[in-house]
Coordinates of C-alpha atoms and ligand atoms in Angstrom, one line a residue:
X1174 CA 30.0 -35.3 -110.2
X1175 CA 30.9 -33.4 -113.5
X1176 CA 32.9 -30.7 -112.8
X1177 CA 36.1 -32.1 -113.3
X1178 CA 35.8 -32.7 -117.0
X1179 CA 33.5 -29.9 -117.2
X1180 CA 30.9 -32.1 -119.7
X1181 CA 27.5 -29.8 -120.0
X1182 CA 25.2 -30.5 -117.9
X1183 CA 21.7 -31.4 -118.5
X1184 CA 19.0 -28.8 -117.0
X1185 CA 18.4 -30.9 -114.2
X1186 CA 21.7 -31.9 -112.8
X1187 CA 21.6 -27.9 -112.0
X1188 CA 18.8 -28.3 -109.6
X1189 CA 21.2 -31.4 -108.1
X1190 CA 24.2 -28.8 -108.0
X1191 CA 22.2 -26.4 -106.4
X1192 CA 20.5 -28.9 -103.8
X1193 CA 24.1 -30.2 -102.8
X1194 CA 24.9 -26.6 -102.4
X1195 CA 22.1 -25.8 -100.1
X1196 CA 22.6 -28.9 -97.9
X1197 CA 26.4 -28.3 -98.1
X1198 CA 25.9 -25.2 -96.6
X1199 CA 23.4 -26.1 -94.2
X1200 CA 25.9 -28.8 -92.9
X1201 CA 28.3 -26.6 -92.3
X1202 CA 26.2 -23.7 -90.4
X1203 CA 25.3 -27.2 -88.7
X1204 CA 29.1 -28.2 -87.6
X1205 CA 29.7 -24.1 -87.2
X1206 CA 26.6 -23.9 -84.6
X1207 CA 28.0 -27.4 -82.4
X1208 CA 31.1 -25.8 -82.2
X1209 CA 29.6 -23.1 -80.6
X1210 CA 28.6 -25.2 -77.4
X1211 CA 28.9 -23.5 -74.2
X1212 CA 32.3 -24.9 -73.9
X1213 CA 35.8 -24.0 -71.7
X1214 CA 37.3 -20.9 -73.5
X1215 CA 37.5 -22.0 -76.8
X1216 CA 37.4 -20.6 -80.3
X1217 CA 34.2 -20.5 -80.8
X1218 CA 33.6 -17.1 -79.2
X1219 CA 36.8 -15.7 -79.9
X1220 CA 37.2 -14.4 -84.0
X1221 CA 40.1 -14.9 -85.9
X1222 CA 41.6 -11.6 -84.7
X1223 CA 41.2 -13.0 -80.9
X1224 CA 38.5 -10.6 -80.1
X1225 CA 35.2 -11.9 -78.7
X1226 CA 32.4 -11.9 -81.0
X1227 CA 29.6 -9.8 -80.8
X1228 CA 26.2 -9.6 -82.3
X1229 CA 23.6 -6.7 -81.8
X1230 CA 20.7 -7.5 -80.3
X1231 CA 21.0 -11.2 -79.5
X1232 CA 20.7 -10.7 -75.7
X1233 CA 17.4 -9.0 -75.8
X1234 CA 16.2 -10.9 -78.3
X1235 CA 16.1 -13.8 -76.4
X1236 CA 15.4 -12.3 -72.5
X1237 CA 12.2 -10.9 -74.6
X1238 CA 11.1 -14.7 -75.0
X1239 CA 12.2 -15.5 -71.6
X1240 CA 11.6 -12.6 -68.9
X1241 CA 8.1 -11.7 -68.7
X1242 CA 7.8 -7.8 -69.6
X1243 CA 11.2 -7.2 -70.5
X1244 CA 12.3 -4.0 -71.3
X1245 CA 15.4 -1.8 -71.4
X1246 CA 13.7 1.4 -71.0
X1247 CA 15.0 1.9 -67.3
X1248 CA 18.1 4.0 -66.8
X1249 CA 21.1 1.6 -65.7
X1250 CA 21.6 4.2 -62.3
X1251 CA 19.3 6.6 -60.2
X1252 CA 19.8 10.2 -61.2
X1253 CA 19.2 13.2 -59.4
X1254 CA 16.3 14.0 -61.8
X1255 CA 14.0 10.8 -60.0
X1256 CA 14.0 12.8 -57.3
X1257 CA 14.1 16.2 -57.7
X1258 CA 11.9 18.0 -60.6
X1259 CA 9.4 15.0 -60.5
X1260 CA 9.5 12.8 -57.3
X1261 CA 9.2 9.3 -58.7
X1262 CA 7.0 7.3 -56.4
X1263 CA 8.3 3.9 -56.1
X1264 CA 6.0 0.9 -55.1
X1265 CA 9.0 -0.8 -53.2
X1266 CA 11.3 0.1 -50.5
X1267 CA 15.1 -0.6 -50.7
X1268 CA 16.0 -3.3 -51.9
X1269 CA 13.4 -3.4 -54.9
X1270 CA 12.4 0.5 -55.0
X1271 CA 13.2 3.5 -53.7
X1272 CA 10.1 4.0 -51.5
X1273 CA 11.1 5.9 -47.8
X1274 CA 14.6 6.7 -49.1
X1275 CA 14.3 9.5 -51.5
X1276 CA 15.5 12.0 -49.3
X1277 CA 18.8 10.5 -48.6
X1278 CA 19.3 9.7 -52.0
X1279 CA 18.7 12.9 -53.5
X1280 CA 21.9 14.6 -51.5
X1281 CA 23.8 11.9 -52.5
X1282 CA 22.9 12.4 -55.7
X1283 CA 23.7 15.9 -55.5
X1284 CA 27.3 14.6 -54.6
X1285 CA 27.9 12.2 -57.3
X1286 CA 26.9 14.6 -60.1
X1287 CA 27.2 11.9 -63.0
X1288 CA 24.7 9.1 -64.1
X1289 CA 25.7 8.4 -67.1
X1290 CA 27.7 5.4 -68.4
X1291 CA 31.2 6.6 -69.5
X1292 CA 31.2 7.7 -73.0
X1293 CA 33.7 5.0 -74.4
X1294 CA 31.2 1.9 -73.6
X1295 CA 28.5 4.6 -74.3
X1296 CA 29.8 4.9 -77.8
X1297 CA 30.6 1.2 -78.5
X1298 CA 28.0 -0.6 -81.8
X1299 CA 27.5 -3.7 -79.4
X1300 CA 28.5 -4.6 -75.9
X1301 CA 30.4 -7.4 -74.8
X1302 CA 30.1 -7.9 -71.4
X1303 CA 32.1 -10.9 -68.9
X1304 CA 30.6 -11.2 -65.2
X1305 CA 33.3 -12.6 -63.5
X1306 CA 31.8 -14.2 -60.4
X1307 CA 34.0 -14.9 -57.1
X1308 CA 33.9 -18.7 -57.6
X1309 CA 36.9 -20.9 -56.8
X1310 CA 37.2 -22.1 -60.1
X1311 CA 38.7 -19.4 -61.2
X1312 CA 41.7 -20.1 -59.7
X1313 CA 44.4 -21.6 -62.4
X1314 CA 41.8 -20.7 -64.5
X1315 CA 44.1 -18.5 -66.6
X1316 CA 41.5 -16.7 -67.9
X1317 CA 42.8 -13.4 -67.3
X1318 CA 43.3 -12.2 -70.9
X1319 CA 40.2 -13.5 -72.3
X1320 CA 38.2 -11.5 -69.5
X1321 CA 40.3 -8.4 -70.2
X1322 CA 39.3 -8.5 -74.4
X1323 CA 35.4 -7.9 -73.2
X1324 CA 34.0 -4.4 -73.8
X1325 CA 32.6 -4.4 -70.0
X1326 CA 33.9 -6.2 -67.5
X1327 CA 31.7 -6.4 -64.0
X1328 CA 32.9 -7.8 -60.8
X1329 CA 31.7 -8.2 -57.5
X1330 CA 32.2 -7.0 -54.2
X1331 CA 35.5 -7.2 -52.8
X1332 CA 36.8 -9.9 -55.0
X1333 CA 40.4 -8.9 -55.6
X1334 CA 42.3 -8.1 -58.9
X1335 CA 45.9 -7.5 -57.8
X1336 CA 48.4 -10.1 -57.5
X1337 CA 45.3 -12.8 -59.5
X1338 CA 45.5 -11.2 -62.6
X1339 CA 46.4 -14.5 -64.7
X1340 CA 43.3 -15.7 -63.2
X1341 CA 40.8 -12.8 -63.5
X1342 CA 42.5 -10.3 -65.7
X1343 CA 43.0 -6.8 -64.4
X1344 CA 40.3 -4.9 -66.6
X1345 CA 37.2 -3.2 -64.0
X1346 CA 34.9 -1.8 -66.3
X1347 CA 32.3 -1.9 -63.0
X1348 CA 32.3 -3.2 -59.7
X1349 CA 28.9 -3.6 -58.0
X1350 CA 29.1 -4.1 -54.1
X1351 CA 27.5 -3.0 -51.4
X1352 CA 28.9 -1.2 -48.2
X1353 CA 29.7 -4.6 -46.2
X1354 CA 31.1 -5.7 -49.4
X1355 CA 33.1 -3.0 -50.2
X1356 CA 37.2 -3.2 -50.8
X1357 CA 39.2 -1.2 -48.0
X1358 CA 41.5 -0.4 -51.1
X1359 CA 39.7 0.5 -53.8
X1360 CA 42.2 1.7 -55.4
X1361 CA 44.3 -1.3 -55.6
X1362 CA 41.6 -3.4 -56.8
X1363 CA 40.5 -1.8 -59.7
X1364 CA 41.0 0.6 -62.7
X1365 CA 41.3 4.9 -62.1
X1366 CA 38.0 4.9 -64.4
X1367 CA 36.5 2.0 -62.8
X1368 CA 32.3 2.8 -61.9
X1369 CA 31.3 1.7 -58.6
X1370 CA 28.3 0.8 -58.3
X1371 CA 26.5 0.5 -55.0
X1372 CA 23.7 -1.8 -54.7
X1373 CA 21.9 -0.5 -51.9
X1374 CA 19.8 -3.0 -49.7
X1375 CA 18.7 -0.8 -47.3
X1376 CA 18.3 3.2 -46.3
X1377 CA 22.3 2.9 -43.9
X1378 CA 23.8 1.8 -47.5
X1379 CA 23.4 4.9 -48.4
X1380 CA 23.8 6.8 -45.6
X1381 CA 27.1 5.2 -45.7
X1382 CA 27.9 6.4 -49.0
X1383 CA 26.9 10.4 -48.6
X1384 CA 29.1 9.9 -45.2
X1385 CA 32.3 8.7 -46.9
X1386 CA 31.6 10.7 -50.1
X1387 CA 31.5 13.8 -47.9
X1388 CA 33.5 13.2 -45.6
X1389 CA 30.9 13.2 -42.5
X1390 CA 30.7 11.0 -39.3
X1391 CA 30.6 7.8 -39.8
X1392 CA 28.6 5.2 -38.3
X1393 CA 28.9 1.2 -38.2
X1394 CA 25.0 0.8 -36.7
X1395 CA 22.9 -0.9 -39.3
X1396 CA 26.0 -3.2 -40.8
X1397 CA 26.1 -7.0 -40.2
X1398 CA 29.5 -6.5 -41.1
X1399 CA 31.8 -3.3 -40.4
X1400 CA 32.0 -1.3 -43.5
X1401 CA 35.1 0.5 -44.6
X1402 CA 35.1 4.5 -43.1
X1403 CA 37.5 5.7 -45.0
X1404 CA 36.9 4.7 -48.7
X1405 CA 39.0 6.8 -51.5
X1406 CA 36.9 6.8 -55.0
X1407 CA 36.3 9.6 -56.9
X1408 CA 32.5 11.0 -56.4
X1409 CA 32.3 11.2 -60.5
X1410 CA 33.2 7.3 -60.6
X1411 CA 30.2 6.3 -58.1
X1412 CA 26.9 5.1 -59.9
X1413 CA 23.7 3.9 -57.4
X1414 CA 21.9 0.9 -59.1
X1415 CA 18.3 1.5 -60.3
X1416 CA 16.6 -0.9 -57.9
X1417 CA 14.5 -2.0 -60.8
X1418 CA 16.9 -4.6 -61.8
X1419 CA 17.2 -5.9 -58.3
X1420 CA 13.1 -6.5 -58.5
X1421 CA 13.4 -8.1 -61.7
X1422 CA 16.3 -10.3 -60.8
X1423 CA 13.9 -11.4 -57.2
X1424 CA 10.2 -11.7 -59.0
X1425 CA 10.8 -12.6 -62.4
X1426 CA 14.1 -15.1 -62.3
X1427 CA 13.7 -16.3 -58.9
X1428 CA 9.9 -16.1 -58.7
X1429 CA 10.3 -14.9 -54.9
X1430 CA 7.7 -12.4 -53.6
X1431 CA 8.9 -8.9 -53.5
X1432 CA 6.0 -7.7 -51.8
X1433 CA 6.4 -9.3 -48.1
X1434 CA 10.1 -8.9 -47.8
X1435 CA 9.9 -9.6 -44.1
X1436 CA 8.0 -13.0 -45.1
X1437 CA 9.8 -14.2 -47.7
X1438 CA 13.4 -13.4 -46.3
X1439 CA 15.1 -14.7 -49.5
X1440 CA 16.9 -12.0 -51.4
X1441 CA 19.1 -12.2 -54.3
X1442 CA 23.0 -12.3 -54.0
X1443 CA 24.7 -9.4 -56.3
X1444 CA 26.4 -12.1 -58.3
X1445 CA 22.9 -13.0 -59.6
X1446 CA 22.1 -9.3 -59.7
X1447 CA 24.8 -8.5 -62.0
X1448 CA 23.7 -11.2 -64.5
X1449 CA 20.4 -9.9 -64.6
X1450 CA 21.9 -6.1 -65.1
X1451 CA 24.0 -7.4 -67.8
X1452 CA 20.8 -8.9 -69.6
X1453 CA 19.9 -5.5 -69.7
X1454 CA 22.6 -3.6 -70.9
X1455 CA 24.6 -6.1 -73.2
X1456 CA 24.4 -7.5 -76.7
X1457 CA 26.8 -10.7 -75.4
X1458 CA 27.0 -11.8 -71.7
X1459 CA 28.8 -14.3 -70.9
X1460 CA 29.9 -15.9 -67.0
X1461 CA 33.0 -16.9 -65.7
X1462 CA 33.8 -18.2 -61.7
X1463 CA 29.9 -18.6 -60.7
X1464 CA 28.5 -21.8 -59.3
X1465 CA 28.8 -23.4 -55.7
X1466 CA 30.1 -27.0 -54.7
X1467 CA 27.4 -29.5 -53.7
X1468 CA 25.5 -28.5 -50.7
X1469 CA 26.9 -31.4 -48.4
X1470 CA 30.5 -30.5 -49.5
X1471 CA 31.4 -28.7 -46.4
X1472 CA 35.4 -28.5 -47.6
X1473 CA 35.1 -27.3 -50.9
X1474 CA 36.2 -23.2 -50.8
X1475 CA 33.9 -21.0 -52.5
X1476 CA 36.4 -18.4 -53.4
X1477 CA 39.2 -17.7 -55.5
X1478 CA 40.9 -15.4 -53.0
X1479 CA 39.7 -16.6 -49.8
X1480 CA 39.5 -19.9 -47.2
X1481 CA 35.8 -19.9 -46.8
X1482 CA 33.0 -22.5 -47.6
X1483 CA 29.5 -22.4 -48.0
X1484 CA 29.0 -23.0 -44.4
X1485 CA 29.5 -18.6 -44.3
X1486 CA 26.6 -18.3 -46.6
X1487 CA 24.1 -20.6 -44.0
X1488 CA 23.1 -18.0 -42.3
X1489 CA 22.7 -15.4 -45.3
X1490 CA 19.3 -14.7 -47.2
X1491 CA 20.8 -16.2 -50.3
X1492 CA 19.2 -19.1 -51.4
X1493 CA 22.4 -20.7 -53.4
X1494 CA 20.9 -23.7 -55.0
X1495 CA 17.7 -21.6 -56.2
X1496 CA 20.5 -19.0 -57.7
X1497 CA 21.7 -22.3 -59.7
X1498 CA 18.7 -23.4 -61.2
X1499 CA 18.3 -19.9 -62.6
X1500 CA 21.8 -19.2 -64.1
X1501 CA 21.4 -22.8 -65.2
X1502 CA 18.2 -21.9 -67.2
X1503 CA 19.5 -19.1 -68.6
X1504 CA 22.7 -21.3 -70.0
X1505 CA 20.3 -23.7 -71.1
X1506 CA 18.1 -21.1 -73.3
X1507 CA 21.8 -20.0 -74.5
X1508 CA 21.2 -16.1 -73.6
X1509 CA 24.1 -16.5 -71.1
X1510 CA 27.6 -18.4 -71.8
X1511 CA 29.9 -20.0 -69.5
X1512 CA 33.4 -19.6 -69.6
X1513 CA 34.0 -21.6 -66.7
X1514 CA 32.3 -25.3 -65.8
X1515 CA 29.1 -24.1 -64.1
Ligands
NAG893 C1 3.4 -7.6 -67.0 O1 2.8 -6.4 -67.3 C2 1.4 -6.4 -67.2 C3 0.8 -5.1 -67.7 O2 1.5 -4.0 -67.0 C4 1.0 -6.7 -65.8 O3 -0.4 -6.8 -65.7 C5 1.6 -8.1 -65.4 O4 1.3 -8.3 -64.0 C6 3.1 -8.0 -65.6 N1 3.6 -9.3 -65.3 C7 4.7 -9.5 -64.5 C8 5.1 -10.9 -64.2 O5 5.3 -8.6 -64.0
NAG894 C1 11.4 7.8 -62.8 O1 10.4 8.1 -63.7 C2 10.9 8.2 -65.0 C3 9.7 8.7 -65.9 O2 8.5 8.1 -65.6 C4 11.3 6.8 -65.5 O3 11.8 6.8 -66.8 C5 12.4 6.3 -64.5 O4 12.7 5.0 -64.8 C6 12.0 6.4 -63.1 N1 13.1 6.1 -62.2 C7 13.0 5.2 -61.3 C8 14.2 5.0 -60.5 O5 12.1 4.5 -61.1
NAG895 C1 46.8 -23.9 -58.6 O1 48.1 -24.1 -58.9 C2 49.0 -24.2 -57.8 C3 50.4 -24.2 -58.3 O2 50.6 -25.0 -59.4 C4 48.6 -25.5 -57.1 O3 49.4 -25.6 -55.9 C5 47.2 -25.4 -56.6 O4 46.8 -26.6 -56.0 C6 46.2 -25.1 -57.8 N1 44.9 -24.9 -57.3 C7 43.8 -25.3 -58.0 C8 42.5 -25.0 -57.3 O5 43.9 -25.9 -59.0
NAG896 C1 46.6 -4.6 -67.4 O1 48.0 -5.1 -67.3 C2 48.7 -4.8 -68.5 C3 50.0 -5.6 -68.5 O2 50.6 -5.3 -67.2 C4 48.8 -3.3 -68.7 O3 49.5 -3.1 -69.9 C5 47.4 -2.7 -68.8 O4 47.5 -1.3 -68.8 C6 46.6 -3.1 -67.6 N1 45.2 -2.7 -67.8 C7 44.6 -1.9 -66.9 C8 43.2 -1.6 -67.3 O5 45.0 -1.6 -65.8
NAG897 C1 6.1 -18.4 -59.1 O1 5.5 -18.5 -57.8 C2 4.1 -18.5 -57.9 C3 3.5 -18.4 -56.4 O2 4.4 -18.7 -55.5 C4 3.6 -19.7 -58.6 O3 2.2 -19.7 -58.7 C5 4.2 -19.7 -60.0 O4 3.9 -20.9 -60.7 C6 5.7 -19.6 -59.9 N1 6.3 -19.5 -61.3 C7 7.4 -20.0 -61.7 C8 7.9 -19.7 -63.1 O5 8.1 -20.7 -60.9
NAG898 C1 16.4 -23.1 -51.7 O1 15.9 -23.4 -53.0 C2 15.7 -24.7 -53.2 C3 15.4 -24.9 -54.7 O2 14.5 -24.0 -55.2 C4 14.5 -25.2 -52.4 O3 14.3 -26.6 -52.6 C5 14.9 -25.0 -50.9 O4 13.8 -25.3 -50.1 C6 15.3 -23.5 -50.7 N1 15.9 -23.4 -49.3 C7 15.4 -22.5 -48.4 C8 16.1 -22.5 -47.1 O5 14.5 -21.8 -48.7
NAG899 C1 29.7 -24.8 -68.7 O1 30.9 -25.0 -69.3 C2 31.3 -26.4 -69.2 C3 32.7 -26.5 -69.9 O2 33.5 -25.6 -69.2 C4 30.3 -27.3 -69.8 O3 30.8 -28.6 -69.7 C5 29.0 -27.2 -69.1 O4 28.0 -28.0 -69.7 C6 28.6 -25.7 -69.1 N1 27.5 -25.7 -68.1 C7 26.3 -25.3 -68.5 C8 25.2 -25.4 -67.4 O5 26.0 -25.0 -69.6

């Protein structure tokens, strides 16, 4: 090469310059894009000023080539407008439509008052979002500050913030759970301007909520699992889930039939939910503390926060390994990122 002693060069060594320069470059957006492996926290989501890096559009860029009829034109929550001017009629009942509980969900409705997402993620260019599952490899994980620099944070269900917040950070942007699922100290769990969002399976879910919202009688019939009675949120921070994304997340990424629920029993689990949600909303989504040990470990704890093993989930209609292979695919067509080992 010349450009040490700077000796004129002839016309075509400048198509030779130029050529090394193209190649050089591609070589190097070829080392920058293996760095960006799926890969423990690392820098290559994280920009020089330790933020997480975001780019508009990528996430629905790529669900479009993936999800059949994709589209973010359905409201994140129900409103009160569904139901009220214009009765939407829904082809499903609870937990894929609204069908048979639009009553109910109309005075609840009434209660909440707000739909909306909170004007400071509202306002945001692009959204970052982390979906911090309950896994046990969380634990140790110390993980806590890199969840906490996302735009939106969503957790699940009960899965506890205070005294793991190395682990799992202590930012709630959203917590979706469902009464069964729901904290007994809600307060203590998450943020004042945290959004609960109820994921209602079935009519009582919602019962529930109008009962604890407004203060009414409460009732445990209809619950596998006693729900709290006494549950202290502010009405303005409680959302309902549009039930859409609960039908896209059970017909389109785990192909199970929505139309004979009775049949087909298998229903997804709101960790799966959320992810699917997320596709929805976000420009970035990436996963930490999902996945389940083998199917034949019986030891292995599932949990972070708790002493149970998969043996609970038996008798649930979650189908765990079926849950894998779609997260999996979706890490594989890189429009989800792991920041734990999946
Ligand atoms: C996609 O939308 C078309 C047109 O509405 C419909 O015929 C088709 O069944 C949909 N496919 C899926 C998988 O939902
Ligand atoms: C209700 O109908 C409106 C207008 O057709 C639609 O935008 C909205 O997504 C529907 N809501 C639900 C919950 O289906
Ligand atoms: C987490 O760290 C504690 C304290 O160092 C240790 O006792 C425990 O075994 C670790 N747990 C996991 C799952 O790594
Ligand atoms: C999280 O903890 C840090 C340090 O204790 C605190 O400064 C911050 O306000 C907390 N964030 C939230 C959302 O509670
Ligand atoms: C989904 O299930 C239907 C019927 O059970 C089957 O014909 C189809 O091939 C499946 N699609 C995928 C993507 O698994
Ligand atoms: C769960 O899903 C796996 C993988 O799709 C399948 O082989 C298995 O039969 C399913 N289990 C049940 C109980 O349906
Ligand atoms: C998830 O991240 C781990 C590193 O933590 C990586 O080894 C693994 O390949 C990733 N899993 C998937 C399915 O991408």
């Amino acid at each position: 090469m010349d450009f040490a002693t700077g000796r004129k060069k002839a016309p075509q060594s400048k198509w030779k310059v130029l050529v090394l320069f193209i190649l050089g470059t591609f070589s190097v957006a070829v080392v920058w894009y293996l760095r960006a492996e799926p890969y423990m926290p690392g820098p290559y989501m994280i920009a020089e000023d330790d933020s997480v890096m975001c780019s508009q559009g990528d996430v629905e860029k790529k669900a479009l080539l993936m999800i059949e009829n994709y589209t973010r034109n359905h409201p994140a929550f129900l409103q009160m407008s569904d139901f009220f001017w214009e009765k939407n009629l829904s082809a499903y009942q609870l937990p894929y439509g609204t069908q048979g509980s639009e009553e109910i969900l109309l005075k609840v409705l009434a209660l909440t008052m707000r739909y909306d997402m909170p004007d400071s993620i509202q306002n945001l260019p692009c959204w970052r979002c982390v979906v911090v599952g309950n896994g046990h490899r969380l634990k140790n994980s110390s993980l806590g500050d890199v969840i906490n620099k996302y735009d939106i944070v969503m957790r699940l269900n009960n899965a506890p913030v205070h005294k793991y917040e190395h682990d799992v950070g202590n930012k709630t942007t959203m917590r979706l759970f469902y009464p069964e699922s729901a904290d007994f100290d809600p307060n203590l769990q998450n943020n004042p301007d945290s959004l609960m969002v109820l994921v209602p399976f079935k009519t009582p879910d919602v019962q529930w909520l109008k009962a604890v919202l407004n203060n009414e009688k409460r009732s445990r019939k209809g619950f596998w699992k006693s729900p709290p009675l006494i549950w202290d949120v502010k009405p303005e921070n409680v959302r309902i889930l549009n039930p859409y994304f609960m039908e896209v997340t059970a017909s389109k990424l785990l192909n199970v039939s929505i139309k004979s629920p009775r049949k087909h029993k298998e229903k997804p689990t709101t960790g799966l939910l959320a992810i699917t949600f997320a596709l929805h909303l976000c420009d970035v989504v990436h996963i930490a503390g999902f996945g389940y040990p083998e199917t034949t470990n019986n030891k292995q704890t599932i949990h972070y926060y708790e002493q149970i093993t998969l043996k609970s989930m038996a008798d649930s209609d979650h189908n765990v390994s079926h849950e894998a292979q779609a997260i999996r695919r979706l890490l594989e067509a890189r429009i989800i990122r792991n920041l734990t080992h999946f």
